[in-house]
Tab-separated table of N, CA and C in Angstrom:
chain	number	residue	atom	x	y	z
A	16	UNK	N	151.143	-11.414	-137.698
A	16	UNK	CA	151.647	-11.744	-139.020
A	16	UNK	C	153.036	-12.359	-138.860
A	17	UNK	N	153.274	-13.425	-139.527
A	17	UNK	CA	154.518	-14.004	-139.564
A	17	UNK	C	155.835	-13.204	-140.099
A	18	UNK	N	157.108	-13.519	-139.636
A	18	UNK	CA	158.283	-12.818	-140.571
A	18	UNK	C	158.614	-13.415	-141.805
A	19	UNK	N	158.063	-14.134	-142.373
A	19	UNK	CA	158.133	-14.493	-143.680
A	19	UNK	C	157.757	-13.475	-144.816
A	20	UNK	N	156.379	-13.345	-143.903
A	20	UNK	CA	155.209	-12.271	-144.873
A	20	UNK	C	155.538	-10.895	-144.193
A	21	UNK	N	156.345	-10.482	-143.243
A	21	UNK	CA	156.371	-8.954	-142.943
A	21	UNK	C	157.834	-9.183	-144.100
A	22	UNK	N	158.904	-10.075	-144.433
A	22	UNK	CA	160.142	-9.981	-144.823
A	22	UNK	C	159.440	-9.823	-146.563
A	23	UNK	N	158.827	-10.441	-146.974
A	23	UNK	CA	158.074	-10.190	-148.218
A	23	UNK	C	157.506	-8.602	-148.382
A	24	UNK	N	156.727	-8.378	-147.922
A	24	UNK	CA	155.870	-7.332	-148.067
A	24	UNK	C	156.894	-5.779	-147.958
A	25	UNK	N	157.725	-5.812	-146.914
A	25	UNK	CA	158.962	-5.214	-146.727
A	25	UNK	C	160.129	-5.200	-148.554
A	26	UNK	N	160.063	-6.261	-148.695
A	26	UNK	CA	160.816	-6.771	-150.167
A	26	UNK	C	160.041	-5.812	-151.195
A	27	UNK	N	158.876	-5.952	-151.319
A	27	UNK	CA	158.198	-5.372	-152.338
A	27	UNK	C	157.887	-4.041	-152.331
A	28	UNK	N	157.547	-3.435	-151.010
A	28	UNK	CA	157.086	-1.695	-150.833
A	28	UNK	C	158.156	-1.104	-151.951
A	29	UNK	N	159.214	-1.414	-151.944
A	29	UNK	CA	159.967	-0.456	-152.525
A	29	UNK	C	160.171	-0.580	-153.952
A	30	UNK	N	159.371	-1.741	-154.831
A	30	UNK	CA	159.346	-2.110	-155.986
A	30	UNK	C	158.366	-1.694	-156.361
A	31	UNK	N	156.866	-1.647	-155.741
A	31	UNK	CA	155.676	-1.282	-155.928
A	31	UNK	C	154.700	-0.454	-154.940
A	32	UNK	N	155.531	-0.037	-153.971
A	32	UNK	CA	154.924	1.091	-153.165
A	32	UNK	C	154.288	2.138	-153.740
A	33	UNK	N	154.980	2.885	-154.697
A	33	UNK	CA	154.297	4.149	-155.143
A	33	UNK	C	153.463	3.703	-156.088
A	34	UNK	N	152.733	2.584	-156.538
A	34	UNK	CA	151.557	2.321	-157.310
A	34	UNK	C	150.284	2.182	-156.442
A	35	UNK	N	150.528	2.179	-154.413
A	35	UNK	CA	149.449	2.522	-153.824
A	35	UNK	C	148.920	3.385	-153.618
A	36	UNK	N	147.796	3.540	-152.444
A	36	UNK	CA	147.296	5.117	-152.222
A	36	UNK	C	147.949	5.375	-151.276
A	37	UNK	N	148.672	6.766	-151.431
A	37	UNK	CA	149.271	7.382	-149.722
A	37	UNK	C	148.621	6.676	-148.720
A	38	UNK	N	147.543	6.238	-148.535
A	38	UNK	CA	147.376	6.021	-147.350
A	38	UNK	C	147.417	4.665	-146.925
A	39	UNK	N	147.109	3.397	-148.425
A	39	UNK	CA	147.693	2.214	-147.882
A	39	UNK	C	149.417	2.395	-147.911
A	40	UNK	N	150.113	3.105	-148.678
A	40	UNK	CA	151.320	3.361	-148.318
A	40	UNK	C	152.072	3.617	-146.731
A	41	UNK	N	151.427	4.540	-146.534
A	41	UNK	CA	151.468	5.141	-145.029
A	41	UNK	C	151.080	3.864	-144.030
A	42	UNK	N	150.194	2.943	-144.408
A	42	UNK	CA	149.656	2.219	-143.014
A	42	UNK	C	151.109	1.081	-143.459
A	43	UNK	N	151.192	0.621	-144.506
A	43	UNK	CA	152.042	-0.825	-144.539
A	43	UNK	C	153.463	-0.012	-144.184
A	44	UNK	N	153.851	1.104	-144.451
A	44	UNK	CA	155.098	1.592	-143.980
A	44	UNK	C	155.316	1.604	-142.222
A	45	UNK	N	154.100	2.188	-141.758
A	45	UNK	CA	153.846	2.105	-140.336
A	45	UNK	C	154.054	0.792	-139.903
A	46	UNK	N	153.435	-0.216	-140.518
A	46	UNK	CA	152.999	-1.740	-139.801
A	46	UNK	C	153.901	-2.440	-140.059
A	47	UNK	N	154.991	-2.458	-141.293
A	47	UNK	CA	155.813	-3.230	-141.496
A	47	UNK	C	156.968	-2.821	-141.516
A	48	UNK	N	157.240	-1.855	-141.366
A	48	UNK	CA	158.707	-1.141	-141.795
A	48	UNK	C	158.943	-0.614	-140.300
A	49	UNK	N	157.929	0.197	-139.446
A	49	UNK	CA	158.315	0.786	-138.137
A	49	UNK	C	157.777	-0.170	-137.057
A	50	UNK	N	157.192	-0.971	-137.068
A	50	UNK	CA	156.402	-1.817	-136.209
A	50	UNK	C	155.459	-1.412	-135.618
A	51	UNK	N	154.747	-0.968	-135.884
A	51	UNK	CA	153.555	0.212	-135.382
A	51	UNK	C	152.466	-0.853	-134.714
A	52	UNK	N	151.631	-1.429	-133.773
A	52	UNK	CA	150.503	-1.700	-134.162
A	52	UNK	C	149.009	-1.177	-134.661
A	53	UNK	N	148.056	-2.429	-134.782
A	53	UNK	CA	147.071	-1.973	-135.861
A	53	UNK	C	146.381	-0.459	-134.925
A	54	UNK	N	146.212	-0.840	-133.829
A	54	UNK	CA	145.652	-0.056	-132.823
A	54	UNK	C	146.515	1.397	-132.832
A	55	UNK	N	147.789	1.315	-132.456
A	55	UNK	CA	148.708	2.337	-132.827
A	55	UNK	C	148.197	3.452	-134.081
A	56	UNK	N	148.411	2.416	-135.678
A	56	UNK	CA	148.129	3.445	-136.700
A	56	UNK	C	146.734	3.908	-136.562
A	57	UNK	N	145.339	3.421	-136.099
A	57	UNK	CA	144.498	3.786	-136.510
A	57	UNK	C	144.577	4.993	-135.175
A	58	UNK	N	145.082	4.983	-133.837
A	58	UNK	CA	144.727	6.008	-133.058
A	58	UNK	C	145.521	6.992	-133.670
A	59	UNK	N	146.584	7.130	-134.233
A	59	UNK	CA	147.448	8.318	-134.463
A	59	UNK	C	146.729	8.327	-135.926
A	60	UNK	N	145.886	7.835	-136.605
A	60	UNK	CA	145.091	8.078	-138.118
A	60	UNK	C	143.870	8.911	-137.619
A	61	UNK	N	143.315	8.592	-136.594
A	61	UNK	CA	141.932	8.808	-136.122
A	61	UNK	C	141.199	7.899	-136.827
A	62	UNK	N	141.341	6.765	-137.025
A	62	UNK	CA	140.241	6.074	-137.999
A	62	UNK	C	140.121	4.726	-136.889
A	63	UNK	N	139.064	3.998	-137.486
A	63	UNK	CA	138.558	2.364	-137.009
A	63	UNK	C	139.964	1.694	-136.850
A	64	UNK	N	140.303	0.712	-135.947
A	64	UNK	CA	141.225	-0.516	-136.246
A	64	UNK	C	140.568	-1.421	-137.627
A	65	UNK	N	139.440	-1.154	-137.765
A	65	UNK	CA	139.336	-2.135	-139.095
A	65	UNK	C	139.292	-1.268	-140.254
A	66	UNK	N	139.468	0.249	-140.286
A	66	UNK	CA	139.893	0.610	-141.713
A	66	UNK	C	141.701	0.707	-141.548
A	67	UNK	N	142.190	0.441	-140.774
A	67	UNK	CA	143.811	0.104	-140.881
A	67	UNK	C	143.934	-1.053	-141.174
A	68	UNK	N	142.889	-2.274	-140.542
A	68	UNK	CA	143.212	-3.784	-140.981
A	68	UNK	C	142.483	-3.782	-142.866
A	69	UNK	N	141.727	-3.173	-143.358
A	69	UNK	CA	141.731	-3.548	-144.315
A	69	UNK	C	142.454	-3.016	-145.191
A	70	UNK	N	142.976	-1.736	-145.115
A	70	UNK	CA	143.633	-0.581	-145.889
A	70	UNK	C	145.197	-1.800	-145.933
A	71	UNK	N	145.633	-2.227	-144.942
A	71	UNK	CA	146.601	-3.570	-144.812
A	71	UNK	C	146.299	-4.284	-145.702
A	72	UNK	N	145.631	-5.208	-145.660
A	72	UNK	CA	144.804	-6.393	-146.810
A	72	UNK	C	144.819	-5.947	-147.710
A	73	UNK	N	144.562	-5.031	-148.164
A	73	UNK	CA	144.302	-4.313	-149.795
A	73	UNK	C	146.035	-4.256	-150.502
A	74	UNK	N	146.301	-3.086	-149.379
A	74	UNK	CA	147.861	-3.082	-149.767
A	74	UNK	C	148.754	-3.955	-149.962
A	75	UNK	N	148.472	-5.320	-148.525
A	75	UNK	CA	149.420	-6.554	-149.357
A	75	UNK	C	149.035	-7.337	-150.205
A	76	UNK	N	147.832	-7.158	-150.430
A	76	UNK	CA	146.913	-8.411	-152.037
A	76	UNK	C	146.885	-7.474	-153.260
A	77	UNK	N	147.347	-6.038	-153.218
A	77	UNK	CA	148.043	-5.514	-154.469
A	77	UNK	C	149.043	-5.598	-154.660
A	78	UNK	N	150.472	-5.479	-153.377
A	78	UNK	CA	151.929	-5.477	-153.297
A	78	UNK	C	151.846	-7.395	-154.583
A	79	UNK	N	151.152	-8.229	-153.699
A	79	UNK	CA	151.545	-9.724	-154.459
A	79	UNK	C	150.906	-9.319	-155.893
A	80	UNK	N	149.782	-8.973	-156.032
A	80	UNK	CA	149.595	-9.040	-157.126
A	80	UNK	C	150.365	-8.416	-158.239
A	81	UNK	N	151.219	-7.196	-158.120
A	81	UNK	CA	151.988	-6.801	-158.944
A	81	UNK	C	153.317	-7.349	-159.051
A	82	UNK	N	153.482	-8.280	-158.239
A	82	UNK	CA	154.778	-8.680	-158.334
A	82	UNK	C	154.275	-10.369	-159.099
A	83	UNK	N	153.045	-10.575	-158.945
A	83	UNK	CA	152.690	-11.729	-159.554
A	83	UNK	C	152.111	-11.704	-161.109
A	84	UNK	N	152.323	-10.539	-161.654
A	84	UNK	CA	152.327	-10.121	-162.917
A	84	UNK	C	153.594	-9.575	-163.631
A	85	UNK	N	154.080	-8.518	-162.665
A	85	UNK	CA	155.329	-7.936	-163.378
A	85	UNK	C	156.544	-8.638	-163.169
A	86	UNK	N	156.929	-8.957	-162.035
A	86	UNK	CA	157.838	-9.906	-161.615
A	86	UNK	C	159.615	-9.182	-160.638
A	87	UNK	N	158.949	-7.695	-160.666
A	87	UNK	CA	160.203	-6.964	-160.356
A	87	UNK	C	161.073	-7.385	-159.204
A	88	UNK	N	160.447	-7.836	-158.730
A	88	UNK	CA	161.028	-8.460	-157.087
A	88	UNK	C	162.129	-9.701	-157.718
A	89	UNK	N	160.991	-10.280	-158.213
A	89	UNK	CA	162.070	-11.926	-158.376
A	89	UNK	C	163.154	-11.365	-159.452
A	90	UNK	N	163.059	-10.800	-160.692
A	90	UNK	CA	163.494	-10.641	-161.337
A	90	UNK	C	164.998	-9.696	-161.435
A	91	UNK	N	164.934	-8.541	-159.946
A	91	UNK	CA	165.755	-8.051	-159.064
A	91	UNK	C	166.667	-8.733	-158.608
A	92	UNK	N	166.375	-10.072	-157.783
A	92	UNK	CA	166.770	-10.822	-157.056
A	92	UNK	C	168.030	-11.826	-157.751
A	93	UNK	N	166.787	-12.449	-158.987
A	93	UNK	CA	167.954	-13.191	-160.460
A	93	UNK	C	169.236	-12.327	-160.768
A	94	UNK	N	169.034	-11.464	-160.725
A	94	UNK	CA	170.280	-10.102	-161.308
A	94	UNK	C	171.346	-10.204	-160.148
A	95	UNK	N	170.847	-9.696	-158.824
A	95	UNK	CA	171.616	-10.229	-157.744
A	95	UNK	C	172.662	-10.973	-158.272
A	96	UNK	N	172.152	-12.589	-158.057
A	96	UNK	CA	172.669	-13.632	-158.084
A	96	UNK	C	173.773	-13.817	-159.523
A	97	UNK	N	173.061	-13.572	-160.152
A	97	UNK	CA	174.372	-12.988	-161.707
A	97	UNK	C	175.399	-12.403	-161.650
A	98	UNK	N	174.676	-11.166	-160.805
A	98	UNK	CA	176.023	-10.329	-160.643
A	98	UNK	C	176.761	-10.572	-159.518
A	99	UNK	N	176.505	-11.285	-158.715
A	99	UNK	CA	177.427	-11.696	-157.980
A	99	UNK	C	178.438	-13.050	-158.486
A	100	UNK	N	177.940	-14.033	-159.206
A	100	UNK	CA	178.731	-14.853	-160.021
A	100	UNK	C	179.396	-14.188	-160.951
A	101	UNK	N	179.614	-12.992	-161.426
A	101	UNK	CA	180.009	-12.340	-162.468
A	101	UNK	C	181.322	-11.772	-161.519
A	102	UNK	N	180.950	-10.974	-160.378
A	102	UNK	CA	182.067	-10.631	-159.812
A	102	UNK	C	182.826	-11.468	-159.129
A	103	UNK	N	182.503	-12.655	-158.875
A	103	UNK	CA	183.293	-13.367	-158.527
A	103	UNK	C	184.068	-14.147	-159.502
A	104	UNK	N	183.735	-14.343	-160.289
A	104	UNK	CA	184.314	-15.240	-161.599
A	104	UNK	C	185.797	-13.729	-161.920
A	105	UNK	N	185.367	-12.534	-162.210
A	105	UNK	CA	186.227	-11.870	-162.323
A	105	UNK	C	187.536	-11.392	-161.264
A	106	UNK	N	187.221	-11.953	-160.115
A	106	UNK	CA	188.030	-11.007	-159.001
A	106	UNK	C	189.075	-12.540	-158.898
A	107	UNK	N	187.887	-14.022	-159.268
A	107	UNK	CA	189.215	-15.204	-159.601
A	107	UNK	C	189.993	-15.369	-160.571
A	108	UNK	N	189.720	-14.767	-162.223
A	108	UNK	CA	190.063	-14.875	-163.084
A	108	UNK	C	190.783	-13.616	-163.448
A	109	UNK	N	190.679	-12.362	-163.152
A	109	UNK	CA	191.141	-11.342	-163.627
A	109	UNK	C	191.176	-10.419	-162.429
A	110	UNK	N	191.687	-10.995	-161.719
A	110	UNK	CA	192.427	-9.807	-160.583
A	110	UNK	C	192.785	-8.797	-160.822
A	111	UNK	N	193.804	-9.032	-162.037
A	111	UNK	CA	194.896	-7.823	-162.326
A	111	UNK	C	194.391	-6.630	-162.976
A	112	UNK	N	192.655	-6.958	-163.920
A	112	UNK	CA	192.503	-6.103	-164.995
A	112	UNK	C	191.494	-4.821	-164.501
A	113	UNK	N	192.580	-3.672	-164.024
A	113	UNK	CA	191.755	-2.946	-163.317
A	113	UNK	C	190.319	-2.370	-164.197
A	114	UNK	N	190.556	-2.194	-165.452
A	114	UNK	CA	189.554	-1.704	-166.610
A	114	UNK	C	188.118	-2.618	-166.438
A	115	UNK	N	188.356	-3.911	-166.114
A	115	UNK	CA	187.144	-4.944	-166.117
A	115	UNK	C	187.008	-4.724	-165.138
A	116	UNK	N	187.523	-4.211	-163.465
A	116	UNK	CA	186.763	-4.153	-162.681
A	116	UNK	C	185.746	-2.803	-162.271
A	117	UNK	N	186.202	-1.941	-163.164
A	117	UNK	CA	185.673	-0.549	-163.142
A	117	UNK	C	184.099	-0.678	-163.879
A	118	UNK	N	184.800	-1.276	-164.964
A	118	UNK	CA	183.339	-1.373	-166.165
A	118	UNK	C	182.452	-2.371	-165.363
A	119	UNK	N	182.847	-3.508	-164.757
A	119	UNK	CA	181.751	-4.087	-164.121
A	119	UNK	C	181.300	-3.440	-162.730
A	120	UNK	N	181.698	-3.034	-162.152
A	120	UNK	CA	181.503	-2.030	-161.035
A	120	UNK	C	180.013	-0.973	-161.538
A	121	UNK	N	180.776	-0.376	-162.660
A	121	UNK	CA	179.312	0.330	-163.127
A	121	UNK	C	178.362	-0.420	-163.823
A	122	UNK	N	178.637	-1.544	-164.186
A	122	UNK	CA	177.286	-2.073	-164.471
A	122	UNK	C	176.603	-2.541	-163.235
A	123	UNK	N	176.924	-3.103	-162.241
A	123	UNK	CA	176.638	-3.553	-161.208
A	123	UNK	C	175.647	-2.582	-160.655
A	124	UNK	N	176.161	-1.294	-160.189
A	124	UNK	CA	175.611	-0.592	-159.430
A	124	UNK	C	174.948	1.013	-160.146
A	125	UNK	N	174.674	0.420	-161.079
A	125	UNK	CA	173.926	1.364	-161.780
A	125	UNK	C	172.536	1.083	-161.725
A	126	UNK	N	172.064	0.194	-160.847
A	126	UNK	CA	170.286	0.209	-160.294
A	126	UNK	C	170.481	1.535	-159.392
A	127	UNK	N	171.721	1.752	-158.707
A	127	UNK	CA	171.636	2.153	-157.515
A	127	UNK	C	171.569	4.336	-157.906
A	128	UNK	N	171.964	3.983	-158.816
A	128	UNK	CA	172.613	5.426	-159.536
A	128	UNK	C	171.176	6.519	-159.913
């Protein structure tokens, strides 16, 4: 698999991971997040290499599909980019105003909270 699509699929687990089953959870966490191979998860699963390769397939053609309906990924990403023009516009324009940098501070990082 390319790093385009492990850097994608990686992007999304954490937007739409817990809408899989533990166990496509468990294999795409293994395969993409720890580098596991397919052979790897299925001997430490006890299962086929082809119920890890499809339990894979399933998991990343649901990961796109929910992000190709709901949009949380991209829509994450837009915010990013805002809020980083936001803090920068403020740290050039209003250095001094410690109150605006507090209040934007918590808006910023209140995904994180």
């Amino acid at each position: 698999m390319d790093l385009d699509k492990k850097n994608q699929v990686n992007a999304l687990l954490p937007f739409y991971g817990p809408l899989l089953t533990v166990k496509q959870q468990n294999y795409l966490q293994a395969y993409f997040e720890d580098d596991y191979s397919i052979i790897e998860i299925a001997e430490a699963e006890v299962v086929s290499r082809q119920a890890v390769s499809d339990n894979l397939k399933r998991g990343v053609d649901s990961l796109e599909h929910y992000e190709a309906v709901l949009g949380l990924y991209k829509d994450s990403v837009h915010r990013q980019v805002q809020e980083q023009d936001l803090l920068d516009y403020v740290a050039e324009h209003y250095q001094n105003d410690q109150h605006l940098k507090q209040i934007l501070d918590q808006l910023v990082n209140q995904e994180i909270n």
